[in-house]
Tab-separated table of C-alpha atoms and ligand atoms in Angstrom:
chain	number	residue	atom	x	y	z
C	835	MET	CA	-19.069	-17.702	3.687
C	836	VAL	CA	-16.852	-16.701	6.596
C	837	ILE	CA	-17.711	-18.701	9.720
C	838	LEU	CA	-17.441	-16.640	12.920
C	839	LYS	CA	-16.292	-18.457	16.055
C	840	SER	CA	-17.701	-18.093	19.566
C	841	ASP	CA	-15.421	-17.510	22.554
C	842	ARG	CA	-15.844	-21.170	23.460
C	843	GLU	CA	-14.708	-22.241	19.998
C	844	ILE	CA	-11.721	-19.892	20.122
C	845	GLU	CA	-10.725	-21.504	23.438
C	846	LYS	CA	-10.780	-24.887	21.700
C	847	MET	CA	-8.714	-23.535	18.839
C	848	LEU	CA	-6.224	-22.210	21.374
C	849	VAL	CA	-5.764	-25.778	22.607
C	850	SER	CA	-5.046	-27.206	19.142
C	851	ASN	CA	-2.821	-24.281	18.232
C	852	ARG	CA	-0.816	-24.580	21.426
C	853	ILE	CA	-0.047	-28.173	20.508
C	854	VAL	CA	1.231	-26.800	17.197
C	855	ALA	CA	3.336	-24.196	19.026
C	856	GLU	CA	4.716	-26.729	21.493
C	857	THR	CA	5.713	-29.047	18.643
C	858	MET	CA	7.341	-26.222	16.673
C	859	CYS	CA	9.265	-25.127	19.751
C	860	LYS	CA	10.585	-28.652	20.246
C	861	LEU	CA	11.395	-29.068	16.554
C	862	GLU	CA	13.495	-25.943	16.678
C	863	GLN	CA	15.680	-27.571	19.310
C	864	LEU	CA	16.288	-30.500	16.936
C	865	ILE	CA	17.021	-28.547	13.783
C	866	GLU	CA	20.767	-28.665	13.194
C	867	PRO	CA	23.154	-29.954	10.536
C	868	GLY	CA	22.954	-33.768	10.262
C	869	ILE	CA	19.289	-34.412	11.073
C	870	SER	CA	17.045	-35.824	8.341
C	871	THR	CA	13.676	-34.322	7.547
C	872	ILE	CA	11.901	-37.642	8.196
C	873	GLU	CA	13.331	-37.669	11.740
C	874	LEU	CA	11.705	-34.275	12.312
C	875	ASP	CA	8.454	-35.686	10.958
C	876	TYR	CA	8.443	-38.739	13.252
C	877	PHE	CA	9.275	-36.584	16.229
C	878	ALA	CA	6.446	-34.133	15.499
C	879	GLU	CA	3.899	-36.887	14.989
C	880	ASN	CA	4.866	-38.379	18.343
C	881	VAL	CA	4.405	-35.108	20.221
C	882	ILE	CA	0.979	-34.636	18.640
C	883	LEU	CA	-0.230	-38.183	19.320
C	884	LYS	CA	0.904	-37.867	22.961
C	885	ARG	CA	-1.442	-34.894	23.250
C	886	ASN	CA	-4.306	-37.036	21.924
C	887	ALA	CA	-4.414	-34.929	18.800
C	888	LYS	CA	-4.040	-35.739	15.104
C	889	PRO	CA	-1.623	-34.436	12.484
C	890	ALA	CA	-3.850	-32.439	10.143
C	891	PHE	CA	-1.830	-32.722	6.946
C	892	LYS	CA	-1.259	-36.483	6.970
C	893	GLY	CA	-3.731	-37.876	4.449
C	894	TYR	CA	-4.984	-34.421	3.437
C	895	ARG	CA	-5.506	-34.759	-0.330
C	896	GLY	CA	-3.061	-37.658	-0.110
C	897	PHE	CA	-0.195	-35.772	1.566
C	898	PRO	CA	1.916	-38.489	3.228
C	899	SER	CA	3.390	-36.729	6.282
C	900	THR	CA	2.795	-34.802	9.479
C	901	LEU	CA	5.050	-31.902	8.487
C	902	CYS	CA	5.714	-30.002	5.331
C	903	VAL	CA	9.484	-29.458	5.312
C	904	SER	CA	10.758	-27.117	2.598
C	905	ILE	CA	14.482	-26.384	2.219
C	906	ASN	CA	16.110	-23.324	0.596
C	907	GLU	CA	14.422	-22.751	-2.821
C	908	GLU	CA	11.478	-24.919	-1.745
C	909	ILE	CA	8.592	-22.627	-0.828
C	910	VAL	CA	6.008	-24.942	0.740
C	911	HIS	CA	4.683	-28.534	0.750
C	912	GLY	CA	8.055	-30.295	0.797
C	913	ILE	CA	7.679	-33.978	1.736
C	914	PRO	CA	9.912	-35.248	4.580
C	915	GLY	CA	12.376	-37.954	3.584
C	916	ASN	CA	16.014	-38.995	3.818
C	917	ARG	CA	17.419	-35.579	2.963
C	918	ILE	CA	19.854	-34.380	5.629
C	919	LEU	CA	19.877	-30.749	6.741
C	920	LYS	CA	23.201	-29.037	6.025
C	921	ASP	CA	24.969	-26.103	7.614
C	922	GLY	CA	23.772	-22.958	5.840
C	923	ASP	CA	20.360	-24.316	4.769
C	924	ILE	CA	17.160	-22.571	5.696
C	925	VAL	CA	14.264	-24.881	6.492
C	926	SER	CA	10.563	-24.017	6.481
C	927	VAL	CA	8.401	-26.202	8.685
C	928	ASP	CA	4.607	-26.123	8.339
C	929	LEU	CA	2.409	-27.992	10.816
C	930	GLY	CA	-1.324	-28.522	11.267
C	931	VAL	CA	-3.054	-30.241	14.188
C	932	LEU	CA	-6.639	-31.395	14.760
C	933	LYS	CA	-7.801	-31.599	18.381
C	934	ASP	CA	-11.372	-31.922	19.635
C	935	GLY	CA	-12.850	-30.970	16.255
C	936	TYR	CA	-10.780	-27.819	15.658
C	937	TYR	CA	-7.646	-27.148	13.648
C	938	GLY	CA	-4.424	-25.300	14.389
C	939	ASP	CA	-1.917	-24.257	11.703
C	940	SER	CA	1.457	-22.531	11.867
C	941	ALA	CA	4.751	-22.352	10.009
C	942	ALA	CA	8.225	-20.913	10.472
C	943	THR	CA	11.544	-20.829	8.676
C	944	PHE	CA	14.613	-21.739	10.722
C	945	PRO	CA	18.313	-21.326	9.970
C	946	VAL	CA	20.368	-24.548	10.022
C	947	GLY	CA	23.715	-23.914	11.690
C	948	LYS	CA	25.287	-20.742	10.387
C	949	VAL	CA	23.477	-19.207	7.410
C	950	SER	CA	24.409	-16.287	5.159
C	951	PRO	CA	23.412	-12.752	6.210
C	952	LYS	CA	21.262	-12.683	3.062
C	953	ALA	CA	19.328	-15.780	4.135
C	954	MET	CA	18.926	-14.442	7.664
C	955	ASP	CA	17.557	-11.169	6.314
C	956	LEU	CA	14.969	-13.022	4.233
C	957	ILE	CA	13.853	-14.991	7.305
C	958	LYS	CA	13.660	-11.848	9.405
C	959	THR	CA	11.739	-9.905	6.753
C	960	THR	CA	9.227	-12.720	6.274
C	961	ARG	CA	8.539	-12.914	9.996
C	962	GLU	CA	8.196	-9.131	10.177
C	963	SER	CA	5.757	-9.215	7.239
C	964	LEU	CA	3.603	-11.692	9.150
C	965	MET	CA	3.645	-9.581	12.303
C	966	LYS	CA	2.730	-6.416	10.394
C	967	ALA	CA	-0.124	-8.304	8.733
C	968	ILE	CA	-1.370	-9.609	12.087
C	969	ASP	CA	-1.409	-6.061	13.403
C	970	LYS	CA	-3.986	-5.210	10.686
C	971	ALA	CA	-6.302	-8.018	11.809
C	972	ARG	CA	-8.586	-5.658	13.708
C	973	ILE	CA	-12.352	-5.178	13.767
C	974	GLY	CA	-13.420	-2.687	11.087
C	975	ASN	CA	-10.371	-3.063	8.867
C	976	ARG	CA	-10.794	-4.835	5.538
C	977	LEU	CA	-9.325	-8.188	4.570
C	978	SER	CA	-6.907	-6.771	2.019
C	979	ASP	CA	-5.366	-4.498	4.659
C	980	ILE	CA	-3.716	-7.717	5.864
C	981	SER	CA	-2.587	-8.577	2.325
C	982	ASN	CA	-1.231	-5.123	1.676
C	983	ALA	CA	0.781	-5.067	4.906
C	984	VAL	CA	2.707	-8.151	3.798
C	985	GLN	CA	3.410	-6.871	0.302
C	986	THR	CA	4.403	-3.385	1.407
C	987	HIS	CA	6.947	-4.636	3.921
C	988	ALA	CA	8.435	-7.421	1.798
C	989	GLU	CA	8.787	-5.330	-1.352
C	990	MET	CA	10.244	-2.403	0.571
C	991	ARG	CA	13.034	-4.798	1.556
C	992	GLY	CA	13.553	-5.860	-2.059
C	993	TYR	CA	11.823	-9.238	-1.929
C	994	SER	CA	8.838	-10.651	-3.811
C	995	VAL	CA	5.563	-12.082	-2.525
C	996	VAL	CA	4.315	-15.485	-3.672
C	997	ARG	CA	0.890	-15.146	-5.349
C	998	TYR	CA	0.140	-18.794	-6.021
C	999	PHE	CA	-0.544	-19.737	-2.380
C	1000	VAL	CA	-2.659	-17.788	0.097
C	1001	GLY	CA	-3.672	-17.750	3.753
C	1002	HIS	CA	-7.121	-18.902	4.847
C	1003	GLY	CA	-9.841	-19.003	7.438
C	1004	ILE	CA	-9.588	-21.973	9.797
C	1005	GLY	CA	-11.846	-23.719	12.308
C	1006	ARG	CA	-13.689	-27.028	11.978
C	1007	SER	CA	-12.002	-27.261	8.586
C	1008	LEU	CA	-8.317	-26.740	7.895
C	1009	HIS	CA	-9.115	-24.352	5.040
C	1010	GLU	CA	-12.178	-22.104	5.268
C	1011	GLU	CA	-13.180	-18.837	3.674
C	1012	PRO	CA	-11.822	-16.236	3.273
C	1013	LYS	CA	-8.753	-16.723	1.118
C	1014	ILE	CA	-6.064	-14.289	2.252
C	1015	PRO	CA	-3.646	-13.216	-0.503
C	1016	ASN	CA	-0.333	-11.740	0.614
C	1017	TYR	CA	-0.471	-8.924	-1.931
C	1018	GLY	CA	-2.880	-6.314	-3.265
C	1019	PRO	CA	-4.160	-2.817	-2.521
C	1020	PRO	CA	-5.572	-2.040	0.940
C	1021	GLY	CA	-9.246	-1.360	1.704
C	1022	ARG	CA	-10.779	-4.216	-0.303
C	1023	GLY	CA	-12.701	-7.346	0.589
C	1024	PRO	CA	-14.916	-8.117	3.579
C	1025	ARG	CA	-14.730	-6.091	6.772
C	1026	LEU	CA	-12.966	-7.895	9.566
C	1027	ARG	CA	-15.265	-8.960	12.392
C	1028	GLU	CA	-14.942	-10.263	15.900
C	1029	GLY	CA	-14.798	-14.072	15.879
C	1030	MET	CA	-12.973	-14.460	12.584
C	1031	VAL	CA	-10.090	-16.925	12.927
C	1032	LEU	CA	-7.458	-16.636	10.212
C	1033	ALA	CA	-4.263	-18.444	9.252
C	1034	ILE	CA	-2.088	-15.672	7.830
C	1035	GLU	CA	0.936	-17.041	5.980
C	1036	PRO	CA	3.275	-14.930	3.876
C	1037	MET	CA	5.699	-16.761	1.584
C	1038	ILE	CA	8.480	-14.383	0.561
C	1039	ASN	CA	11.077	-14.979	-2.146
C	1040	GLU	CA	14.566	-13.667	-2.672
C	1041	GLY	CA	14.020	-13.363	-6.460
C	1042	THR	CA	10.962	-13.895	-8.620
C	1043	PHE	CA	7.576	-14.652	-7.050
C	1044	GLU	CA	6.909	-17.298	-9.690
C	1045	VAL	CA	6.389	-20.876	-8.547
C	1046	HIS	CA	7.171	-24.249	-10.055
C	1047	ILE	CA	5.729	-27.539	-8.758
C	1048	LEU	CA	8.110	-30.521	-8.761
C	1049	THR	CA	7.167	-33.907	-10.225
C	1050	ASP	CA	6.187	-35.256	-6.789
C	1051	ASN	CA	3.126	-33.002	-7.381
C	1052	TRP	CA	3.592	-31.383	-3.966
C	1053	THR	CA	6.875	-29.535	-3.538
C	1054	ALA	CA	6.631	-25.918	-4.673
C	1055	VAL	CA	9.952	-24.267	-5.538
C	1056	THR	CA	10.898	-20.811	-6.727
C	1057	MET	CA	11.085	-20.624	-10.534
C	1058	ASP	CA	14.599	-19.102	-10.323
C	1059	ARG	CA	15.660	-21.494	-7.510
C	1060	LEU	CA	16.537	-18.600	-5.204
C	1061	LEU	CA	15.596	-18.779	-1.530
C	1062	SER	CA	12.094	-18.641	-0.049
C	1063	ALA	CA	10.824	-18.257	3.529
C	1064	HIS	CA	7.423	-18.879	5.123
C	1065	PHE	CA	5.861	-17.856	8.433
C	1066	GLU	CA	2.296	-18.544	9.550
C	1067	HIS	CA	0.181	-17.986	12.625
C	1068	THR	CA	-3.425	-18.784	13.396
C	1069	ILE	CA	-4.990	-15.671	14.903
C	1070	ALA	CA	-8.429	-14.720	16.276
C	1071	ILE	CA	-9.916	-11.271	15.804
C	1072	THR	CA	-11.148	-10.123	19.216
C	1073	ALA	CA	-12.553	-6.923	20.709
C	1074	ASN	CA	-9.062	-6.375	22.141
C	1075	GLY	CA	-7.320	-6.784	18.787
C	1076	PRO	CA	-5.597	-9.743	17.173
C	1077	LYS	CA	-4.886	-12.714	19.427
C	1078	ILE	CA	-2.245	-15.135	18.169
C	1079	LEU	CA	-3.398	-18.650	19.037
C	1080	SER	CA	-0.338	-20.546	17.766
C	1081	VAL	CA	2.110	-19.396	20.431
C	1082	LEU	CA	2.618	-20.565	23.973
C	1083	ASP	CA	2.267	-17.355	25.958
C	1084	ASP	CA	-0.091	-14.455	25.466
C	1085	SER	CA	1.993	-11.651	26.943
C	1086	ILE	CA	4.917	-12.454	24.669
C	1087	THR	CA	2.496	-12.693	21.748
C	1088	LYS	CA	1.497	-9.073	22.297
C	1089	ALA	CA	5.105	-7.962	22.524
C	1090	LEU	CA	5.925	-9.805	19.305
C	1091	VAL	CA	3.138	-8.062	17.417
C	1092	ALA	CA	4.348	-4.731	18.701
C	1093	GLY	CA	7.906	-5.660	17.746
C	1094	GLU	CA	9.070	-5.157	21.302
C	1095	THR	CA	10.961	-8.343	22.051
C	1096	GLY	CA	14.670	-8.657	21.645
C	1097	LYS	CA	14.338	-12.357	20.923
C	1098	SER	CA	16.240	-13.580	17.912
C	1099	ILE	CA	14.287	-14.903	14.956
C	1100	SER	CA	15.374	-18.441	15.440
C	1101	ASN	CA	13.965	-18.807	18.939
C	1102	ILE	CA	10.536	-17.230	18.635
C	1103	TRP	CA	9.015	-20.610	19.412
C	1104	GLU	CA	10.767	-20.806	22.787
C	1105	LEU	CA	7.978	-18.819	24.390
L	1025	MG	MG1	0.327	-24.132	7.547
L	1026	MG	MG1	-2.182	-22.628	6.444
């Protein structure tokens, strides 16, 4: 069952999601060659605790950390550790926060130092796929219109869409109904309604969409070990269209959805 949220609940979710956005924005400032992924994790946990909030992933089904940090061929659920980020890596950071009973969830892929044009194009296409999907999150559309928007854009650019992981509803639980695949024909599934809050999260691969899970039982990598990128926002469906909760400023949110900002990919969290 899809749980609809009241305006008051959406306000609360805005608070938790803005802590996510603030943390992501600060992490982006730290991401450069030479920093370890565990340093990013400690830093993020500190920001969240200072806001009297809790890291949502730590302890979730036994996950040990605040962040999921996934480098290059790693798709999602990488565990922070002693690995040092290198010039030319791309790093996907996924972060969930619980504040006052409600969850926030967002992810982004950042370039480390100078990356190849190919890697930058994958990052850009993945972010665009998310924004096109968000633009379909409107009252009266169907759920798979969101899915189809991701697949259409990513495949048009020559990339593949991960099937194994999906987006999700979010609220008092980190993962609620509905599941939101990033592929499939349009016009299927439940109609979108005011008060739905969704975490839309395309994972886009350079090569095959097939996934392999490493022996740590968490880290998902591409089967062919080519690159993968991941972007996620928590959004609310409102009478005025989709409202992105996991950003810091609403006017820039609208411009992003419309593709009107000239901001570079790597600083979308500096809002
Ligand atoms: Mg996430
Ligand atoms: Mg999520």
